[in-house]
Amino acid sequence: MDDSRSPFPDGPAAGGPAAGGPRRRGVRSVDRALDVLSAFSAAHPRFRLTELAEAAGLPKTSTHRIAVTLVERGFLRQEPDGAYVLGNRLLELGSLVSATTALAHLTQGIAEELVWTTGETVLVAEIDWRDRSLLITGKREAQHSPEALSPLGRRSVLANGCISCAILSGLPPEEARTIVPALKLAQRTPTSITDPAALLREIESCRQRGYAIEIEAFIAGIAGVAVPVMVAGRPAGAVAVAGPTSRMPRRRLEALAAHLKLRLGRAAAIQPPAPPRAG
């Protein structure tokens, strides 16, 4: 879903130097190259050189040298008008990352089955507890999928959507009570939960049900259901099904939640094999 209208959390959760925080010790040239790559986001997918230097917080000459190298290695691509965009090498590496996580193995095949059986869009999101960010690592689009639904690769922060609620419901209650007051709870629609105490009550209800539901809480006309994916007793992410409210009344959302829980339970019981090793 796009940042401005997402029923799930919005906005980049991490970036280059502008994101703040202490610089880790490491190789300076690698740090700078990563600053250049991290300047790109869904909101800023292309930059001219001067813009890229400013976004990365680097001198223009240094940015140019780094960009040339990244273009040569396929991590950036230069458009005919001179602007820089991300290169296909990142897409290749990203697909390897999303295919080798524990979350990917537990949800393997589930998204394809759900989009086929439900006719609605299915999202798989992974949580990074270091910065409490969500990354859409899997998306299977149904025919006539709403454009607002988050695109593959969108990173956002934990907030008050059904994916966030599902993941937070997988935590021990005391840990959720520590995290929720620090979240930015935006008022997207009249029914968005913006009070931390109210969100904690909703998370407790989700914990008891084993799933989270939202109906027009972020986008008018959109509803969704999400179930946490547990790895070693801790939420690693969630699987969600979303679509127009005209096709997703609460009774259907609850039925979808029951099916999701069943499929994820079977996947966990099977103990999927470890990711393939090189060589």
XYZ file of C-alpha atoms in Angstrom:
279
model
C 0.000 0.000 0.000
C 1.322 3.431 -0.738
C 2.742 5.549 2.076
C -0.002 8.147 1.982
C -2.926 5.734 2.190
C -1.616 2.496 3.660
C -3.785 0.458 6.024
C -0.501 -0.789 7.360
C 2.266 1.429 8.866
C 3.803 3.987 6.567
C 7.023 5.825 5.960
C 10.589 4.566 5.746
C 11.872 3.171 8.993
C 15.542 3.533 8.243
C 17.730 5.501 5.944
C 21.108 7.131 5.523
C 22.717 9.692 7.790
C 19.510 11.672 8.053
C 17.992 8.796 9.996
C 20.185 9.726 12.956
C 21.978 7.519 15.427
C 25.685 6.892 15.926
C 27.845 5.804 13.031
C 29.177 2.293 13.501
C 32.855 1.644 13.103
C 33.674 0.149 9.735
C 35.116 0.776 6.293
C 34.407 4.384 5.354
C 34.013 3.725 1.631
C 31.496 0.953 2.312
C 29.612 3.217 4.709
C 29.394 5.892 2.023
C 28.220 3.466 -0.665
C 25.503 2.221 1.676
C 24.520 5.825 2.453
C 24.001 6.365 -1.284
C 21.871 3.226 -1.651
C 19.911 3.985 1.519
C 18.945 7.411 0.166
C 16.486 5.709 -2.204
C 12.979 4.959 -0.964
C 9.461 4.519 -2.256
C 8.991 8.270 -1.844
C 12.287 9.036 -3.634
C 12.956 6.324 -6.253
C 15.184 8.483 -8.514
C 17.732 11.224 -7.991
C 19.856 13.512 -10.063
C 23.451 13.654 -8.850
C 23.086 16.839 -6.800
C 19.906 15.519 -5.179
C 21.527 12.161 -4.433
C 24.542 13.821 -2.801
C 22.269 15.917 -0.616
C 20.079 12.944 0.356
C 23.130 10.821 1.209
C 24.845 13.664 3.069
C 27.994 13.375 0.966
C 30.062 15.708 -1.254
C 28.962 15.733 -4.864
C 32.355 14.505 -6.155
C 32.365 11.555 -3.750
C 28.783 10.718 -4.625
C 29.616 10.713 -8.321
C 32.551 8.304 -7.860
C 30.429 5.960 -5.756
C 27.498 6.140 -8.178
C 29.739 5.288 -11.142
C 31.003 2.180 -9.327
C 27.500 1.142 -8.286
C 26.274 1.528 -11.875
C 29.159 -0.626 -13.118
C 28.272 -3.338 -10.581
C 24.535 -3.219 -11.320
C 23.417 -1.769 -7.995
C 22.368 1.504 -9.646
C 21.174 2.325 -13.125
C 21.531 5.675 -14.873
C 18.557 6.835 -16.902
C 18.906 8.618 -20.277
C 18.267 11.962 -18.566
C 21.141 11.323 -16.132
C 19.035 10.473 -13.087
C 19.969 7.484 -10.948
C 17.598 4.661 -9.976
C 18.196 1.370 -8.185
C 19.621 -1.435 -10.310
C 18.502 -4.975 -11.000
C 21.316 -6.501 -8.958
C 19.468 -5.383 -5.816
C 16.312 -7.109 -7.031
C 18.283 -10.312 -7.529
C 19.825 -10.163 -4.053
C 16.537 -9.137 -2.477
C 14.792 -12.188 -3.871
C 17.494 -14.373 -2.316
C 17.012 -12.738 1.075
C 13.238 -13.136 1.034
C 13.555 -16.759 -0.077
C 15.973 -17.884 2.654
C 14.378 -16.623 5.874
C 12.527 -18.774 8.386
C 9.444 -16.684 7.632
C 9.711 -17.518 3.933
C 9.912 -21.247 4.635
C 6.920 -21.187 6.951
C 4.800 -19.232 4.482
C 5.997 -21.011 1.348
C 3.007 -21.859 -0.803
C 0.486 -20.289 1.575
C 0.334 -16.943 -0.221
C -0.167 -18.617 -3.610
C -2.917 -20.829 -2.235
C -4.691 -17.939 -0.518
C -4.718 -15.633 -3.516
C -6.099 -18.508 -5.601
C -8.783 -19.567 -3.127
C -9.829 -16.124 -1.869
C -9.429 -13.950 -4.945
C -7.911 -11.271 -2.671
C -4.403 -9.870 -2.310
C -2.058 -11.601 0.147
C 0.846 -9.883 1.911
C 3.722 -11.367 3.890
C 5.520 -8.937 6.199
C 8.687 -9.537 8.214
C 9.477 -7.647 11.415
C 12.939 -6.318 12.254
C 12.945 -5.882 16.019
C 16.133 -3.800 15.958
C 14.244 -0.756 14.670
C 10.688 -2.136 14.871
C 10.268 -1.908 11.131
C 8.156 -4.013 8.802
C 9.213 -5.151 5.349
C 6.774 -6.534 2.788
C 8.710 -9.621 1.667
C 5.904 -11.333 -0.204
C 2.910 -10.154 -2.194
C 0.497 -12.093 -4.352
C -1.913 -9.799 -6.132
C -5.451 -10.730 -6.952
C -7.158 -9.532 -10.083
C -8.298 -5.927 -9.649
C -6.141 -5.567 -6.519
C -6.578 -2.129 -4.871
C -3.684 0.161 -5.783
C -3.377 1.302 -2.153
C -2.069 -2.073 -0.985
C 1.600 -2.029 0.027
C 4.063 -2.934 -2.746
C 6.669 -5.651 -2.443
C 9.755 -4.285 -0.680
C 7.947 -1.484 1.166
C 9.518 -0.812 4.563
C 7.482 0.892 7.248
C 7.259 1.146 11.018
C 5.086 -0.723 13.480
C 1.866 1.195 14.001
C -1.834 0.389 14.364
C -2.696 -1.678 11.283
C -3.756 -5.309 11.352
C -0.270 -6.566 10.451
C 1.262 -4.602 13.332
C -1.472 -5.717 15.732
C -1.027 -9.351 14.736
C 2.732 -9.196 15.282
C 2.436 -7.338 18.593
C -0.141 -9.884 19.777
C 2.528 -12.558 19.456
C 4.667 -10.844 22.104
C 4.359 -11.365 25.844
C 1.862 -8.786 27.168
C 4.500 -6.976 29.242
C 6.703 -6.471 26.180
C 3.793 -5.127 24.124
C 3.006 -2.694 26.930
C 6.568 -1.395 26.680
C 6.535 -0.972 22.893
C 3.078 0.453 22.156
C 3.433 3.830 23.953
C 6.431 4.630 21.712
C 4.561 3.997 18.448
C 3.306 6.770 16.180
C -0.406 6.111 15.835
C -1.650 8.220 12.942
C -5.309 9.162 12.516
C -5.969 7.749 9.039
C -9.733 7.462 9.236
C -12.351 8.185 11.910
C -11.941 4.603 13.185
C -8.120 4.548 13.413
C -6.865 3.637 16.874
C -4.648 6.485 18.086
C -4.805 5.929 21.844
C -2.054 3.559 23.123
C -4.322 2.162 25.838
C -7.010 1.377 23.267
C -4.441 -0.245 20.992
C -3.197 -2.412 23.854
C -6.766 -3.576 24.459
C -7.105 -4.406 20.760
C -3.796 -6.297 20.817
C -4.992 -8.325 23.811
C -8.158 -9.219 21.892
C -6.000 -10.234 18.928
C -3.874 -12.389 21.246
C -6.934 -14.232 22.488
C -8.337 -14.730 18.952
C -5.006 -15.463 17.312
C -5.533 -12.886 14.547
C -6.112 -9.183 13.889
C -8.865 -7.573 11.828
C -9.231 -4.047 10.491
C -12.215 -2.632 8.608
C -11.728 0.777 7.039
C -9.325 1.698 9.818
C -6.801 3.220 7.402
C -8.426 3.464 3.989
C -12.100 3.911 3.274
C -13.357 0.786 1.530
C -10.463 -1.524 2.519
C -10.526 -4.361 5.069
C -7.925 -6.925 6.077
C -7.040 -9.772 8.401
C -3.562 -10.777 9.611
C -2.155 -13.726 11.548
C 1.249 -13.678 13.282
C 3.943 -16.075 12.120
C 5.879 -17.429 15.095
C 9.481 -18.625 14.902
C 11.077 -20.087 18.038
C 8.218 -18.729 20.108
C 8.549 -15.150 18.881
C 6.674 -13.288 16.099
C 8.823 -13.107 12.959
C 6.150 -11.434 10.854
C 2.601 -11.903 9.668
C 0.508 -13.025 6.719
C -2.408 -10.798 5.732
C -5.302 -10.925 3.289
C -6.789 -7.593 2.230
C -9.389 -6.326 -0.193
C -12.405 -4.057 -0.669
C -14.903 -4.036 2.197
C -17.614 -4.827 -0.335
C -16.067 -8.306 -0.587
C -14.693 -8.546 2.953
C -17.459 -8.387 5.597
C -16.444 -9.322 9.123
C -17.854 -12.851 8.811
C -15.625 -13.516 5.818
C -12.606 -11.952 7.551
C -13.090 -14.302 10.493
C -13.369 -17.285 8.154
C -10.180 -16.226 6.392
C -8.445 -15.885 9.764
C -9.429 -19.435 10.724
C -8.095 -20.757 7.421
C -4.868 -18.775 7.788
C -4.284 -20.085 11.315
C -4.891 -23.648 10.129
C -2.464 -23.359 7.216
C 0.260 -21.715 9.306
C -0.178 -24.345 12.020
C 0.255 -27.136 9.502
C 3.329 -25.438 8.019
C 4.936 -25.099 11.450
C 4.195 -28.755 12.279
C 5.847 -29.946 9.075
C 9.148 -28.338 10.123
C 10.249 -27.024 6.696
C 13.808 -27.811 5.623
C 16.614 -25.340 6.223
C 17.496 -22.922 3.401
C 19.738 -24.518 0.735
C 23.499 -24.194 1.240
C 25.929 -22.995 -1.385
C 27.979 -25.602 -3.173
